[in-house]
Amino acid sequence: MKRLSKRQMRIFAVGQLGWSTLSGIISAWFVTFYLPTQNDINSGAKQYIIPGLVIGGFLTVLGLITALSRVFDAVTDPLIASLSDRSKNKRGRRIPFMQYAAVPLSVVTVLLFCAPMEQISSINIVWISVFIVLFYLFMTMYCTPYNALISEFGKTQDDRMYISTAISLTFFAGTLLAYTPFAFAGMLRGSVGFAWSYRICFIILAVISCICMLIPTFFLKEKDFVDTKPSESNMFKSLGATFKNGNFRAFVFSDIMYWVGLTLFQTGLPFFVKVSMKLNESYTMVFLCGMTVLSAAFYPIVPKLVKKFGKKKLVITGFLGLALAYVIAGSIGVIGTTAIPGIVYDVLICVIAAFPMALLVIIPQSIVADVAEADGNDVAWRGFNLAFPYVRG
């Protein structure tokens, strides 16, 4: 089998630019759009669902919808992975899934923010519930095969590090694109209203994302680089063999904690900026852009640091640095923005989080392939391909 050239690795990474933009829209806007602040309501935002802790006194309607959709996601991840592994499509096991998922994923992302009733209504709850489930279904159909290709395309340690670096750049770029409505929606608000000022931005981003997700499916021929022979092994047997590996169990736990923390941070970022820091919402994009650019500046030295210190020490360093940034974010408002201006918190978090983010978006992607390769078990190798997208999802 041939190895991907550097150019082909970059083409592959464009796919992540697409899905990370759509994922970023959900992370940044799902809660922000459907649970508007009082300032947003004063600016014309509508309340589509009941706000507040109305379910058992400790859970919001949106929280319950999100929790149930993630349970659905947890079930479909290994199932889609198994279907991909068993695929007999003549174009390969991964690329066709990605191609079929790109358009519906983009469309569903937009429709999720188009609740039909312009007031609090149970119809809106049903609408949101249906489309968030469809979002995670199509996201799984794209991301699970895509993430499996990371280890399959990465034939060598250097290849895996290059692919990991490339997709980490496109991940950050996609996340940054998802925050652009904070800067541009205000320009449209006077002519189209509050909700549509954001929906128009989402439509534009969805079109861009769809094109990006389709690019690797048209420009890369999977069978030229990967053995696409369908797997006959049982999904549960493969997962069982995988989780017998102690190193992988440790990796899974740490990676889940990282993604939980990152998701909470992305979801809460608009509220940190608008409510806690008391800054204009456009600073949300400035905040993320500054952190992304600074983090990207560290990318070239990460492979060199890996060779010198090893991946384990650097991942631990990344966790500690990111934990410090989260502690600072959590302290906003405790001391008070009068004593410490919000912009100071902004700069401090950007500086502290940049280097850990560079470590944690590059290194874990290559660790899983290293563990799988060291295991030397074909059944377990399939389990790694099944489990890794599940953990990352």
Short mmCIF file of C-alpha atoms in Angstrom, two decimals:
data_model
loop_
_atom_site.label_atom_id
_atom_site.label_comp_id
_atom_site.label_asym_id
_atom_site.label_seq_id
_atom_site.Cartn_x
_atom_site.Cartn_y
_atom_site.Cartn_z
CA MET A 1 0.00 0.00 0.00
CA LYS A 2 1.15 3.52 -0.81
CA ARG A 3 1.84 6.20 1.80
CA LEU A 4 0.04 9.51 1.69
CA SER A 5 2.12 12.44 0.53
CA LYS A 6 2.22 15.55 2.70
CA ARG A 7 -0.18 17.23 0.27
CA GLN A 8 -2.63 14.34 0.56
CA MET A 9 -2.41 14.48 4.35
CA ARG A 10 -3.36 18.16 4.19
CA ILE A 11 -6.29 17.29 1.89
CA PHE A 12 -7.41 14.72 4.45
CA ALA A 13 -7.18 17.35 7.20
CA VAL A 14 -9.61 19.62 5.32
CA GLY A 15 -12.37 17.15 6.20
CA GLN A 16 -11.82 17.93 9.87
CA LEU A 17 -12.15 21.64 9.12
CA GLY A 18 -15.67 20.88 7.93
CA TRP A 19 -16.95 18.70 10.74
CA SER A 20 -15.21 20.68 13.49
CA THR A 21 -16.98 23.83 12.26
CA LEU A 22 -20.37 22.13 12.56
CA SER A 23 -19.44 20.61 15.91
CA GLY A 24 -18.24 24.03 17.05
CA ILE A 25 -21.58 25.59 16.08
CA ILE A 26 -23.36 23.13 18.37
CA SER A 27 -20.85 23.61 21.20
CA ALA A 28 -20.88 27.40 20.99
CA TRP A 29 -24.47 28.14 19.99
CA PHE A 30 -26.88 25.39 21.02
CA VAL A 31 -27.13 26.63 24.61
CA THR A 32 -26.49 30.28 23.75
CA PHE A 33 -29.27 30.39 21.13
CA TYR A 34 -31.92 28.51 23.08
CA LEU A 35 -31.13 29.89 26.55
CA PRO A 36 -30.56 33.59 25.81
CA THR A 37 -29.36 36.01 28.46
CA GLN A 38 -31.54 38.93 29.51
CA ASN A 39 -29.42 41.26 27.39
CA ASP A 40 -30.05 39.03 24.35
CA ILE A 41 -33.80 39.10 25.05
CA ASN A 42 -33.66 42.88 25.26
CA SER A 43 -31.96 42.82 21.83
CA GLY A 44 -34.74 40.76 20.28
CA ALA A 45 -33.90 37.15 21.13
CA LYS A 46 -36.87 34.79 21.51
CA GLN A 47 -37.38 32.11 24.13
CA TYR A 48 -38.31 28.92 22.29
CA ILE A 49 -38.31 26.52 25.25
CA ILE A 50 -38.92 26.77 28.99
CA PRO A 51 -35.79 28.15 30.70
CA GLY A 52 -34.62 27.34 34.21
CA LEU A 53 -34.25 24.16 36.29
CA VAL A 54 -37.73 22.82 35.67
CA ILE A 55 -37.06 19.05 35.58
CA GLY A 56 -36.72 17.72 39.11
CA GLY A 57 -35.42 21.10 40.21
CA PHE A 58 -31.91 20.39 38.95
CA LEU A 59 -32.11 19.99 35.17
CA THR A 60 -33.19 22.24 32.29
CA VAL A 61 -35.26 21.05 29.32
CA LEU A 62 -32.27 21.72 27.09
CA GLY A 63 -30.04 19.80 29.49
CA LEU A 64 -32.30 16.76 29.32
CA ILE A 65 -32.44 16.92 25.51
CA THR A 66 -28.65 17.14 25.35
CA ALA A 67 -28.15 14.25 27.79
CA LEU A 68 -30.52 11.94 25.92
CA SER A 69 -28.97 12.81 22.56
CA ARG A 70 -25.50 11.95 23.89
CA VAL A 71 -26.79 8.60 25.15
CA PHE A 72 -28.05 7.97 21.62
CA ASP A 73 -24.65 9.05 20.31
CA ALA A 74 -22.89 6.61 22.65
CA VAL A 75 -24.96 3.75 21.26
CA THR A 76 -24.58 4.63 17.58
CA ASP A 77 -20.81 5.26 17.65
CA PRO A 78 -19.70 1.61 17.90
CA LEU A 79 -22.56 0.49 15.64
CA ILE A 80 -21.51 2.84 12.84
CA ALA A 81 -17.89 1.82 13.39
CA SER A 82 -18.86 -1.83 12.99
CA LEU A 83 -20.88 -1.13 9.83
CA SER A 84 -17.90 0.76 8.42
CA ASP A 85 -15.50 -2.08 9.23
CA ARG A 86 -17.80 -4.59 7.54
CA SER A 87 -18.52 -2.45 4.49
CA LYS A 88 -17.96 -4.10 1.09
CA ASN A 89 -18.28 -0.88 -0.90
CA LYS A 90 -15.94 -0.94 -3.90
CA ARG A 91 -14.59 2.53 -2.98
CA GLY A 92 -13.55 1.47 0.51
CA ARG A 93 -14.91 1.09 4.02
CA ARG A 94 -14.62 4.71 5.22
CA ILE A 95 -14.88 7.22 2.37
CA PRO A 96 -18.43 6.28 1.25
CA PHE A 97 -19.81 6.76 4.79
CA MET A 98 -18.19 10.18 4.96
CA GLN A 99 -19.54 11.18 1.56
CA TYR A 100 -23.11 10.12 2.34
CA ALA A 101 -23.08 11.93 5.72
CA ALA A 102 -21.64 15.32 4.69
CA VAL A 103 -24.73 16.92 3.11
CA PRO A 104 -27.37 15.77 5.64
CA LEU A 105 -25.07 16.70 8.53
CA SER A 106 -24.74 20.24 7.17
CA VAL A 107 -28.49 20.60 6.55
CA VAL A 108 -29.48 19.21 9.95
CA THR A 109 -27.10 21.61 11.72
CA VAL A 110 -28.96 24.59 10.25
CA LEU A 111 -32.43 23.13 10.83
CA LEU A 112 -31.60 22.56 14.49
CA PHE A 113 -31.71 26.35 14.96
CA CYS A 114 -34.96 26.84 13.03
CA ALA A 115 -37.54 25.96 15.68
CA PRO A 116 -40.97 26.58 14.07
CA MET A 117 -42.77 28.44 16.87
CA GLU A 118 -41.70 31.97 17.80
CA GLN A 119 -42.60 31.42 21.44
CA ILE A 120 -42.18 28.82 24.17
CA SER A 121 -43.83 25.68 22.83
CA SER A 122 -43.73 21.90 23.17
CA ILE A 123 -43.51 21.77 19.37
CA ASN A 124 -40.12 23.45 19.62
CA ILE A 125 -38.98 20.87 22.18
CA VAL A 126 -39.91 18.04 19.78
CA TRP A 127 -38.20 19.84 16.87
CA ILE A 128 -34.98 20.39 18.81
CA SER A 129 -34.99 16.81 20.15
CA VAL A 130 -35.39 15.29 16.67
CA PHE A 131 -32.73 17.39 15.00
CA ILE A 132 -30.11 17.10 17.74
CA VAL A 133 -30.44 13.30 17.51
CA LEU A 134 -30.11 13.49 13.71
CA PHE A 135 -27.11 15.78 14.12
CA TYR A 136 -25.27 13.23 16.26
CA LEU A 137 -26.28 10.38 13.94
CA PHE A 138 -24.82 12.06 10.83
CA MET A 139 -21.84 13.38 12.79
CA THR A 140 -21.08 9.81 13.84
CA MET A 141 -21.46 8.62 10.25
CA TYR A 142 -18.77 11.09 9.18
CA CYS A 143 -16.43 11.26 12.15
CA THR A 144 -16.19 7.58 13.07
CA PRO A 145 -14.84 6.48 9.66
CA TYR A 146 -12.78 9.68 9.45
CA ASN A 147 -11.05 9.04 12.77
CA ALA A 148 -10.45 5.41 11.81
CA LEU A 149 -8.56 6.64 8.75
CA ILE A 150 -6.16 8.60 10.98
CA SER A 151 -4.49 5.40 12.17
CA GLU A 152 -4.94 3.62 8.83
CA PHE A 153 -3.35 6.45 6.83
CA GLY A 154 -0.58 6.94 9.40
CA LYS A 155 1.83 4.25 8.27
CA THR A 156 4.79 5.54 10.30
CA GLN A 157 5.40 7.56 13.47
CA ASP A 158 6.28 10.62 11.38
CA ASP A 159 3.14 10.21 9.27
CA ARG A 160 0.96 10.00 12.36
CA MET A 161 2.52 13.10 13.88
CA TYR A 162 2.11 15.05 10.63
CA ILE A 163 -1.53 14.00 10.26
CA SER A 164 -2.18 14.80 13.92
CA THR A 165 -0.62 18.25 13.54
CA ALA A 166 -2.55 18.96 10.32
CA ILE A 167 -5.94 17.95 11.70
CA SER A 168 -5.31 19.81 14.94
CA LEU A 169 -4.79 22.99 12.91
CA THR A 170 -8.01 22.42 10.96
CA PHE A 171 -9.83 21.56 14.20
CA PHE A 172 -8.88 24.92 15.69
CA ALA A 173 -9.67 26.70 12.42
CA GLY A 174 -13.10 25.06 12.31
CA THR A 175 -13.82 25.96 15.91
CA LEU A 176 -12.79 29.53 15.17
CA LEU A 177 -15.12 29.66 12.15
CA ALA A 178 -17.96 28.49 14.38
CA TYR A 179 -17.49 31.58 16.55
CA THR A 180 -17.56 34.08 13.65
CA PRO A 181 -21.30 34.82 14.09
CA PHE A 182 -20.33 36.70 17.26
CA ALA A 183 -18.57 39.19 15.00
CA PHE A 184 -20.88 39.22 11.97
CA ALA A 185 -24.44 38.59 13.21
CA GLY A 186 -24.66 42.08 14.65
CA MET A 187 -24.21 43.54 11.16
CA LEU A 188 -27.31 41.68 9.93
CA ARG A 189 -29.52 42.12 12.98
CA GLY A 190 -31.05 45.42 11.98
CA SER A 191 -32.39 44.09 8.67
CA VAL A 192 -33.30 40.43 9.42
CA GLY A 193 -33.86 40.31 13.19
CA PHE A 194 -32.03 38.58 16.03
CA ALA A 195 -32.62 34.90 15.18
CA TRP A 196 -32.07 35.16 11.44
CA SER A 197 -28.89 37.19 11.88
CA TYR A 198 -27.40 34.02 13.34
CA ARG A 199 -29.22 31.57 11.08
CA ILE A 200 -27.79 33.24 7.97
CA CYS A 201 -24.31 32.87 9.45
CA PHE A 202 -25.01 29.20 10.20
CA ILE A 203 -26.18 28.60 6.62
CA ILE A 204 -22.98 30.11 5.18
CA LEU A 205 -20.83 28.09 7.58
CA ALA A 206 -22.76 24.90 6.79
CA VAL A 207 -22.13 25.33 3.05
CA ILE A 208 -18.41 25.88 3.67
CA SER A 209 -18.32 22.88 6.02
CA CYS A 210 -20.08 20.61 3.54
CA ILE A 211 -17.58 21.44 0.81
CA CYS A 212 -14.66 20.84 3.18
CA MET A 213 -16.04 17.47 4.32
CA LEU A 214 -16.52 16.33 0.74
CA ILE A 215 -13.04 17.33 -0.48
CA PRO A 216 -11.13 14.31 0.94
CA THR A 217 -13.89 11.94 -0.26
CA PHE A 218 -13.36 13.06 -3.87
CA PHE A 219 -9.60 13.60 -3.90
CA LEU A 220 -8.38 10.58 -1.91
CA LYS A 221 -8.83 7.01 -3.13
CA GLU A 222 -8.99 4.95 0.03
CA LYS A 223 -8.04 1.66 -1.66
CA ASP A 224 -4.71 3.12 -2.80
CA PHE A 225 -3.57 3.55 0.82
CA VAL A 226 -5.54 1.14 3.02
CA ASP A 227 -6.37 -2.55 3.05
CA THR A 228 -10.14 -2.30 2.65
CA LYS A 229 -10.92 -5.97 3.18
CA PRO A 230 -14.14 -6.15 5.27
CA SER A 231 -13.66 -7.32 8.83
CA GLU A 232 -15.40 -10.52 9.91
CA SER A 233 -14.64 -10.23 13.62
CA ASN A 234 -17.38 -9.55 16.15
CA MET A 235 -17.69 -5.92 17.31
CA PHE A 236 -17.99 -6.80 21.01
CA LYS A 237 -15.09 -9.24 20.81
CA SER A 238 -12.93 -6.52 19.26
CA LEU A 239 -13.90 -3.94 21.89
CA GLY A 240 -13.30 -6.51 24.63
CA ALA A 241 -9.83 -7.24 23.32
CA THR A 242 -9.12 -3.52 23.13
CA PHE A 243 -10.12 -2.69 26.69
CA LYS A 244 -7.99 -5.52 28.06
CA ASN A 245 -5.06 -3.31 27.14
CA GLY A 246 -4.20 -1.36 30.31
CA ASN A 247 -2.44 1.40 28.39
CA PHE A 248 -5.52 2.00 26.28
CA ARG A 249 -7.79 2.10 29.35
CA ALA A 250 -5.58 4.78 30.87
CA PHE A 251 -5.65 6.68 27.59
CA VAL A 252 -9.45 6.42 27.34
CA PHE A 253 -9.98 7.83 30.84
CA SER A 254 -7.64 10.78 30.31
CA ASP A 255 -9.01 11.54 26.85
CA ILE A 256 -12.62 11.51 28.06
CA MET A 257 -11.73 13.92 30.85
CA TYR A 258 -10.01 16.21 28.35
CA TRP A 259 -12.98 16.29 25.97
CA VAL A 260 -15.48 16.81 28.78
CA GLY A 261 -13.46 19.79 29.99
CA LEU A 262 -12.99 21.18 26.48
CA THR A 263 -16.70 20.87 25.67
CA LEU A 264 -17.71 22.59 28.91
CA PHE A 265 -15.25 25.39 28.20
CA GLN A 266 -16.47 25.88 24.60
CA THR A 267 -20.11 25.84 25.67
CA GLY A 268 -19.54 28.26 28.53
CA LEU A 269 -17.21 30.63 26.68
CA PRO A 270 -19.94 33.02 25.42
CA PHE A 271 -21.33 33.29 28.97
CA PHE A 272 -17.85 33.85 30.44
CA VAL A 273 -17.34 36.73 28.03
CA LYS A 274 -20.81 38.35 28.15
CA VAL A 275 -21.87 37.68 31.73
CA SER A 276 -18.74 37.16 33.84
CA MET A 277 -16.21 39.33 32.00
CA LYS A 278 -18.92 41.87 31.07
CA LEU A 279 -17.49 42.31 27.57
CA ASN A 280 -19.19 42.65 24.20
CA GLU A 281 -20.02 39.25 22.64
CA SER A 282 -17.64 39.97 19.74
CA TYR A 283 -14.80 39.44 22.22
CA THR A 284 -15.71 35.75 22.21
CA MET A 285 -14.23 35.42 18.75
CA VAL A 286 -11.28 37.64 19.62
CA PHE A 287 -10.65 35.50 22.70
CA LEU A 288 -10.71 32.23 20.76
CA CYS A 289 -8.75 33.65 17.83
CA GLY A 290 -5.98 34.87 20.12
CA MET A 291 -5.74 31.50 21.86
CA THR A 292 -5.80 29.63 18.52
CA VAL A 293 -3.09 31.72 16.87
CA LEU A 294 -0.85 31.56 19.93
CA SER A 295 -1.42 27.81 20.23
CA ALA A 296 -0.64 27.27 16.53
CA ALA A 297 2.67 29.07 17.03
CA PHE A 298 3.73 26.18 19.27
CA TYR A 299 2.83 23.46 16.74
CA PRO A 300 6.22 23.30 14.98
CA ILE A 301 8.05 22.55 18.24
CA VAL A 302 5.65 19.84 19.51
CA PRO A 303 7.17 17.00 17.38
CA LYS A 304 10.64 18.03 18.58
CA LEU A 305 9.50 18.02 22.20
CA VAL A 306 7.95 14.57 21.69
CA LYS A 307 11.29 13.18 20.53
CA LYS A 308 13.07 14.72 23.51
CA PHE A 309 10.61 14.18 26.40
CA GLY A 310 8.17 11.54 25.16
CA LYS A 311 4.41 11.78 24.75
CA LYS A 312 3.35 10.81 28.28
CA LYS A 313 5.19 13.64 30.05
CA LEU A 314 3.95 16.21 27.56
CA VAL A 315 0.32 15.08 27.84
CA ILE A 316 0.53 15.37 31.65
CA THR A 317 2.04 18.84 31.24
CA GLY A 318 -0.82 19.76 28.93
CA PHE A 319 -3.43 18.58 31.43
CA LEU A 320 -1.86 20.57 34.26
CA GLY A 321 -1.63 23.74 32.16
CA LEU A 322 -5.20 23.46 30.95
CA ALA A 323 -6.42 22.79 34.50
CA LEU A 324 -4.78 26.05 35.59
CA ALA A 325 -6.54 27.94 32.78
CA TYR A 326 -9.88 26.42 33.85
CA VAL A 327 -9.29 27.44 37.47
CA ILE A 328 -8.70 31.02 36.33
CA ALA A 329 -11.85 30.91 34.17
CA GLY A 330 -13.82 29.62 37.16
CA SER A 331 -12.56 32.44 39.35
CA ILE A 332 -14.01 35.14 37.08
CA GLY A 333 -16.49 37.14 39.11
CA VAL A 334 -15.30 35.70 42.43
CA ILE A 335 -12.73 38.45 42.81
CA GLY A 336 -14.84 40.77 40.67
CA THR A 337 -14.36 42.49 37.34
CA THR A 338 -13.99 45.81 39.13
CA ALA A 339 -10.80 44.60 40.84
CA ILE A 340 -9.60 42.70 37.75
CA PRO A 341 -11.02 43.83 34.38
CA GLY A 342 -12.50 41.13 32.18
CA ILE A 343 -9.96 41.77 29.44
CA VAL A 344 -7.16 40.82 31.86
CA TYR A 345 -8.78 37.43 32.44
CA ASP A 346 -9.12 37.12 28.67
CA VAL A 347 -5.41 37.65 28.01
CA LEU A 348 -4.32 35.52 30.97
CA ILE A 349 -6.38 32.50 29.90
CA CYS A 350 -5.21 32.84 26.28
CA VAL A 351 -1.56 32.84 27.27
CA ILE A 352 -1.81 29.99 29.79
CA ALA A 353 -4.03 27.70 27.69
CA ALA A 354 -2.25 28.09 24.34
CA PHE A 355 0.67 25.70 24.89
CA PRO A 356 -1.36 22.96 26.65
CA MET A 357 -3.90 23.10 23.82
CA ALA A 358 -1.13 22.59 21.27
CA LEU A 359 0.04 19.50 23.14
CA LEU A 360 -3.41 18.00 23.68
CA VAL A 361 -4.76 18.36 20.16
CA ILE A 362 -1.68 16.84 18.50
CA ILE A 363 -0.28 14.11 20.74
CA PRO A 364 -3.36 12.03 21.71
CA GLN A 365 -4.22 11.46 18.04
CA SER A 366 -0.93 9.63 17.52
CA ILE A 367 -0.90 7.84 20.89
CA VAL A 368 -3.85 5.60 20.05
CA ALA A 369 -2.17 4.39 16.85
CA ASP A 370 1.05 3.75 18.78
CA VAL A 371 -0.79 1.69 21.41
CA ALA A 372 -2.66 -0.27 18.75
CA GLU A 373 0.52 -0.96 16.79
CA ALA A 374 2.36 -2.08 19.92
CA ASP A 375 -0.50 -4.43 20.82
CA GLY A 376 0.10 -6.43 17.66
CA ASN A 377 -3.36 -8.05 17.85
CA ASP A 378 -5.51 -7.80 14.70
CA VAL A 379 -8.75 -8.17 16.65
CA ALA A 380 -7.64 -5.55 19.16
CA TRP A 381 -6.50 -3.27 16.31
CA ARG A 382 -10.05 -3.25 14.98
CA GLY A 383 -11.24 -2.50 18.51
CA PHE A 384 -8.97 0.54 18.67
CA ASN A 385 -10.56 1.82 15.45
CA LEU A 386 -13.99 1.20 16.98
CA ALA A 387 -13.23 2.67 20.38
CA PHE A 388 -11.17 5.74 19.49
CA PRO A 389 -13.92 7.53 17.53
CA TYR A 390 -16.31 6.63 20.35
CA VAL A 391 -14.03 8.23 22.95
CA ARG A 392 -13.40 11.28 20.78
CA GLY A 393 -17.12 11.70 20.07
#
